[in-house]
PDB file of C-alpha atoms in Angstrom:
ATOM      1  CA  LEU A   1      13.018 -10.499-105.900  1.00  0.00           C
ATOM      2  CA  ALA A   2      12.147 -11.008-102.083  1.00  0.00           C
ATOM      3  CA  LEU A   3      13.907  -7.718-101.541  1.00  0.00           C
ATOM      4  CA  GLY A   4      11.988  -5.938-104.164  1.00  0.00           C
ATOM      5  CA  PHE A   5       8.842  -7.179-102.792  1.00  0.00           C
ATOM      6  CA  SER A   6       9.645  -6.280 -99.201  1.00  0.00           C
ATOM      7  CA  LEU A   7      10.601  -2.683-100.394  1.00  0.00           C
ATOM      8  CA  VAL A   8       7.242  -2.529-102.220  1.00  0.00           C
ATOM      9  CA  LEU A   9       5.453  -3.747 -99.276  1.00  0.00           C
ATOM     10  CA  GLY A  10       7.193  -1.376 -96.761  1.00  0.00           C
ATOM     11  CA  LEU A  11       6.498   1.676 -99.130  1.00  0.00           C
ATOM     12  CA  MET A  12       2.795   0.604 -99.274  1.00  0.00           C
ATOM     13  CA  VAL A  13       2.715   0.384 -95.352  1.00  0.00           C
ATOM     14  CA  VAL A  14       4.062   3.795 -94.987  1.00  0.00           C
ATOM     15  CA  SER A  15       1.800   5.200 -97.533  1.00  0.00           C
ATOM     16  CA  VAL A  16      -1.328   3.707 -96.075  1.00  0.00           C
ATOM     17  CA  GLY A  17      -0.013   5.002 -92.577  1.00  0.00           C
ATOM     18  CA  TYR A  18       0.500   8.614 -94.036  1.00  0.00           C
ATOM     19  CA  SER A  19      -3.014   8.529 -95.855  1.00  0.00           C
ATOM     20  CA  HIS A  20      -4.668   7.438 -92.487  1.00  0.00           C
ATOM     21  CA  LEU A  21      -2.831  10.435 -90.752  1.00  0.00           C
ATOM     22  CA  GLN A  22      -4.180  12.819 -93.369  1.00  0.00           C
ATOM     23  CA  LEU A  23      -7.777  11.305 -93.175  1.00  0.00           C
ATOM     24  CA  GLN A  24      -7.831  11.943 -89.511  1.00  0.00           C
ATOM     25  CA  LYS A  25      -6.715  15.502 -89.898  1.00  0.00           C
ATOM     26  CA  LEU A  26      -9.319  16.053 -92.528  1.00  0.00           C
ATOM     27  CA  HIS A  27     -11.923  14.634 -90.220  1.00  0.00           C
ATOM     28  CA  GLY A  28     -11.064  17.438 -87.571  1.00  0.00           C
ATOM     29  CA  GLU A  29     -11.087  20.227 -90.189  1.00  0.00           C
ATOM     30  CA  LEU A  30     -14.541  18.847 -91.462  1.00  0.00           C
ATOM     31  CA  GLN A  31     -15.952  18.873 -87.924  1.00  0.00           C
ATOM     32  CA  TYR A  32     -14.746  22.471 -87.399  1.00  0.00           C
ATOM     33  CA  LEU A  33     -16.464  23.479 -90.675  1.00  0.00           C
ATOM     34  CA  MET A  34     -19.721  21.822 -89.753  1.00  0.00           C
ATOM     35  CA  ASP A  35     -19.543  23.604 -86.195  1.00  0.00           C
ATOM     36  CA  LEU A  36     -19.063  26.856 -88.108  1.00  0.00           C
ATOM     37  CA  GLN A  37     -21.975  26.148 -90.348  1.00  0.00           C
ATOM     38  CA  GLN A  38     -24.219  25.198 -87.362  1.00  0.00           C
ATOM     39  CA  ARG A  39     -23.384  28.624 -85.795  1.00  0.00           C
ATOM     40  CA  ALA A  40     -24.158  30.451 -88.922  1.00  0.00           C
ATOM     41  CA  ASN A  41     -27.467  28.857 -89.127  1.00  0.00           C
ATOM     42  CA  LEU A  42     -28.426  29.468 -85.689  1.00  0.00           C
ATOM     43  CA  ALA A  43     -27.449  33.090 -86.005  1.00  0.00           C
ATOM     44  CA  ASP A  44     -29.552  33.393 -89.104  1.00  0.00           C
ATOM     45  CA  THR A  45     -32.496  31.748 -87.601  1.00  0.00           C
ATOM     46  CA  TRP A  46     -32.279  33.951 -84.564  1.00  0.00           C
ATOM     47  CA  ARG A  47     -31.775  36.952 -86.685  1.00  0.00           C
ATOM     48  CA  ALA A  48     -34.884  35.925 -88.862  1.00  0.00           C
ATOM     49  CA  GLN A  49     -37.135  35.335 -85.799  1.00  0.00           C
ATOM     50  CA  ILE A  50     -36.294  38.775 -84.399  1.00  0.00           C
ATOM     51  CA  ALA A  51     -37.221  40.233 -87.582  1.00  0.00           C
ATOM     52  CA  LEU A  52     -40.530  38.259 -87.638  1.00  0.00           C
ATOM     53  CA  ASN A  53     -41.425  39.532 -84.215  1.00  0.00           C
ATOM     54  CA  SER A  54     -40.498  42.986 -85.125  1.00  0.00           C
ATOM     55  CA  THR A  55     -42.825  42.881 -88.071  1.00  0.00           C
ATOM     56  CA  ARG A  56     -45.661  41.521 -85.947  1.00  0.00           C
ATOM     57  CA  THR A  57     -45.201  44.099 -83.312  1.00  0.00           C
ATOM     58  CA  MET A  58     -45.372  46.864 -86.242  1.00  0.00           C
ATOM     59  CA  ALA A  59     -48.548  45.232 -87.448  1.00  0.00           C
ATOM     60  CA  LEU A  60     -50.039  45.389 -83.950  1.00  0.00           C
ATOM     61  CA  ALA A  61     -49.083  49.041 -83.614  1.00  0.00           C
ATOM     62  CA  LYS A  62     -50.376  49.894 -87.105  1.00  0.00           C
ATOM     63  CA  SER A  63     -53.624  48.144 -86.553  1.00  0.00           C
ATOM     64  CA  ALA A  64     -54.172  50.447 -83.526  1.00  0.00           C
ATOM     65  CA  ASN A  65     -54.466  47.418 -81.400  1.00  0.00           C
ATOM     66  CA  HIS A  66     -57.325  45.945 -83.447  1.00  0.00           C
ATOM     67  CA  PRO A  67     -58.785  42.997 -81.176  1.00  0.00           C
ATOM     68  CA  ASP A  68     -58.705  40.538 -84.067  1.00  0.00           C
ATOM     69  CA  VAL A  69     -55.064  41.423 -84.970  1.00  0.00           C
ATOM     70  CA  VAL A  70     -54.047  41.223 -81.228  1.00  0.00           C
ATOM     71  CA  ALA A  71     -55.856  37.722 -81.018  1.00  0.00           C
ATOM     72  CA  HIS A  72     -53.909  36.711 -83.922  1.00  0.00           C
ATOM     73  CA  PHE A  73     -50.360  38.045 -83.302  1.00  0.00           C
ATOM     74  CA  GLU A  74     -50.007  38.036 -79.651  1.00  0.00           C
ATOM     75  CA  PRO A  75     -49.761  34.470 -79.269  1.00  0.00           C
ATOM     76  CA  LEU A  76     -47.372  34.073 -82.044  1.00  0.00           C
ATOM     77  CA  VAL A  77     -45.262  36.992 -80.569  1.00  0.00           C
ATOM     78  CA  LYS A  78     -44.824  35.106 -77.205  1.00  0.00           C
ATOM     79  CA  GLN A  79     -44.223  31.832 -78.950  1.00  0.00           C
ATOM     80  CA  THR A  80     -41.500  33.383 -81.282  1.00  0.00           C
ATOM     81  CA  SER A  81     -39.881  35.339 -78.289  1.00  0.00           C
ATOM     82  CA  GLU A  82     -39.319  31.986 -76.582  1.00  0.00           C
ATOM     83  CA  LEU A  83     -37.831  30.484 -79.624  1.00  0.00           C
ATOM     84  CA  ILE A  84     -35.615  33.477 -79.918  1.00  0.00           C
ATOM     85  CA  SER A  85     -34.348  33.121 -76.290  1.00  0.00           C
ATOM     86  CA  SER A  86     -33.743  29.295 -76.742  1.00  0.00           C
ATOM     87  CA  THR A  87     -31.698  30.065 -79.973  1.00  0.00           C
ATOM     88  CA  GLN A  88     -29.937  32.795 -78.282  1.00  0.00           C
ATOM     89  CA  LYS A  89     -28.939  30.560 -75.313  1.00  0.00           C
ATOM     90  CA  GLU A  90     -27.726  27.825 -77.849  1.00  0.00           C
ATOM     91  CA  LEU A  91     -25.656  30.213 -79.787  1.00  0.00           C
ATOM     92  CA  GLU A  92     -24.040  31.682 -76.603  1.00  0.00           C
ATOM     93  CA  LYS A  93     -22.760  28.093 -75.727  1.00  0.00           C
ATOM     94  CA  LEU A  94     -21.163  27.688 -79.224  1.00  0.00           C
ATOM     95  CA  VAL A  95     -19.377  30.912 -79.243  1.00  0.00           C
ATOM     96  CA  ASP A  96     -16.122  30.716 -77.438  1.00  0.00           C
ATOM     97  CA  SER A  97     -14.109  33.937 -78.474  1.00  0.00           C
ATOM     98  CA  ALA A  98     -13.931  36.942 -76.341  1.00  0.00           C
ATOM     99  CA  LYS A  99     -14.736  38.923 -79.481  1.00  0.00           C
ATOM    100  CA  GLY A 100     -17.756  36.833 -80.348  1.00  0.00           C
ATOM    101  CA  LYS A 101     -19.039  36.801 -76.870  1.00  0.00           C
ATOM    102  CA  ALA A 102     -18.785  40.572 -76.690  1.00  0.00           C
ATOM    103  CA  HIS A 103     -20.644  40.806 -80.087  1.00  0.00           C
ATOM    104  CA  LEU A 104     -23.535  38.520 -78.613  1.00  0.00           C
ATOM    105  CA  ALA A 105     -23.707  40.561 -75.283  1.00  0.00           C
ATOM    106  CA  LYS A 106     -24.159  43.805 -77.279  1.00  0.00           C
ATOM    107  CA  ILE A 107     -27.025  42.101 -79.398  1.00  0.00           C
ATOM    108  CA  ALA A 108     -28.529  40.758 -76.227  1.00  0.00           C
ATOM    109  CA  GLU A 109     -28.571  44.246 -74.764  1.00  0.00           C
ATOM    110  CA  LEU A 110     -30.233  45.789 -77.761  1.00  0.00           C
ATOM    111  CA  ARG A 111     -32.778  42.856 -77.713  1.00  0.00           C
ATOM    112  CA  ALA A 112     -33.733  43.625 -74.190  1.00  0.00           C
ATOM    113  CA  THR A 113     -34.122  47.229 -75.106  1.00  0.00           C
ATOM    114  CA  TYR A 114     -36.184  46.187 -78.060  1.00  0.00           C
ATOM    115  CA  ARG A 115     -38.357  43.792 -75.738  1.00  0.00           C
ATOM    116  CA  GLY A 116     -38.751  46.721 -73.347  1.00  0.00           C
ATOM    117  CA  ALA A 117     -39.902  49.005 -76.105  1.00  0.00           C
ATOM    118  CA  ARG A 118     -42.079  46.328 -77.551  1.00  0.00           C
ATOM    119  CA  GLU A 119     -43.733  45.936 -74.280  1.00  0.00           C
ATOM    120  CA  ASP A 120     -44.118  49.936 -74.147  1.00  0.00           C
ATOM    121  CA  VAL A 121     -45.761  49.783 -77.635  1.00  0.00           C
ATOM    122  CA  PHE A 122     -48.298  47.091 -76.332  1.00  0.00           C
ATOM    123  CA  LYS A 123     -49.000  49.170 -73.274  1.00  0.00           C
ATOM    124  CA  ALA A 124     -49.168  52.437 -75.256  1.00  0.00           C
ATOM    125  CA  LEU A 125     -51.567  50.971 -77.720  1.00  0.00           C
ATOM    126  CA  LYS A 126     -53.852  49.615 -74.980  1.00  0.00           C
ATOM    127  CA  ALA A 127     -53.845  53.215 -73.631  1.00  0.00           C
ATOM    128  CA  GLY A 128     -54.412  54.620 -77.044  1.00  0.00           C
ATOM    129  CA  ASP A 129     -51.052  56.238 -77.416  1.00  0.00           C
ATOM    130  CA  GLU A 130     -49.178  55.676 -80.692  1.00  0.00           C
ATOM    131  CA  ILE A 131     -45.887  57.912 -79.969  1.00  0.00           C
ATOM    132  CA  VAL A 132     -43.927  55.001 -78.615  1.00  0.00           C
ATOM    133  CA  VAL A 133     -44.009  53.228 -81.990  1.00  0.00           C
ATOM    134  CA  ALA A 134     -41.196  55.247 -83.408  1.00  0.00           C
ATOM    135  CA  LYS A 135     -38.864  54.241 -80.599  1.00  0.00           C
ATOM    136  CA  GLN A 136     -39.591  50.689 -81.284  1.00  0.00           C
ATOM    137  CA  ALA A 137     -38.649  51.057 -84.821  1.00  0.00           C
ATOM    138  CA  LYS A 138     -35.322  52.637 -83.938  1.00  0.00           C
ATOM    139  CA  ASP A 139     -34.201  50.048 -81.546  1.00  0.00           C
ATOM    140  CA  THR A 140     -35.231  47.275 -84.208  1.00  0.00           C
ATOM    141  CA  GLN A 141     -33.109  48.826 -86.764  1.00  0.00           C
ATOM    142  CA  GLN A 142     -30.198  48.930 -84.468  1.00  0.00           C
ATOM    143  CA  ILE A 143     -30.568  44.965 -83.844  1.00  0.00           C
ATOM    144  CA  ARG A 144     -30.726  44.500 -87.563  1.00  0.00           C
ATOM    145  CA  ASP A 145     -27.558  46.748 -88.158  1.00  0.00           C
ATOM    146  CA  ILE A 146     -25.533  44.712 -85.614  1.00  0.00           C
ATOM    147  CA  THR A 147     -26.789  41.294 -86.914  1.00  0.00           C
ATOM    148  CA  ASP A 148     -26.240  42.294 -90.512  1.00  0.00           C
ATOM    149  CA  MET A 149     -22.707  42.322 -89.689  1.00  0.00           C
ATOM    150  CA  ASN A 150     -22.977  38.580 -89.308  1.00  0.00           C
ATOM    151  CA  ARG A 151     -23.687  38.646 -93.141  1.00  0.00           C
ATOM    152  CA  SER A 152     -20.104  39.994 -94.025  1.00  0.00           C
ATOM    153  CA  PRO A 153     -17.159  37.612 -93.796  1.00  0.00           C
ATOM    154  CA  ARG A 154     -15.411  39.741 -91.068  1.00  0.00           C
ATOM    155  CA  GLY A 155     -18.541  40.120 -88.888  1.00  0.00           C
ATOM    156  CA  ARG A 156     -19.316  36.446 -89.221  1.00  0.00           C
ATOM    157  CA  GLN A 157     -15.827  35.502 -88.079  1.00  0.00           C
ATOM    158  CA  ALA A 158     -16.408  37.485 -84.913  1.00  0.00           C
ATOM    159  CA  VAL A 159     -19.645  35.651 -84.059  1.00  0.00           C
ATOM    160  CA  GLU A 160     -18.397  32.372 -85.332  1.00  0.00           C
ATOM    161  CA  ARG A 161     -15.226  31.993 -83.114  1.00  0.00           C
TER     162      ARG A 161
END
């Protein structure tokens, strides 16, 4: 009877030890998944803010620099640009693969182009020239095309790693 009890007790200790190891492994995998979700959420926020500023810029352009529209949207554009920059820096810290970093670098390059085009739009509108608006729309579409890749599983893997 004592031998049987010892055997059951020994099996129980082995079972608890194995279960504990599996729980530790699961905890690491859960943390990895939470990190991936955080990166995906940051990328989505970043993309949405870029689209929002693009829309605001187009509203300014289409209003032909109407003073009321400018007074409403200019501070919002600046505030959102700061949010985009901070989100981009946070996302760059989380992405650690060479492929993901190259992807983010391309988006940052296009964003710089977009910001330059946006400033050109503002200057052109102040000067009464509306031709620059078409270039800004093209640059914005390029950013959308690249960030849309994040929505596909393959593109999202590139940024998330």
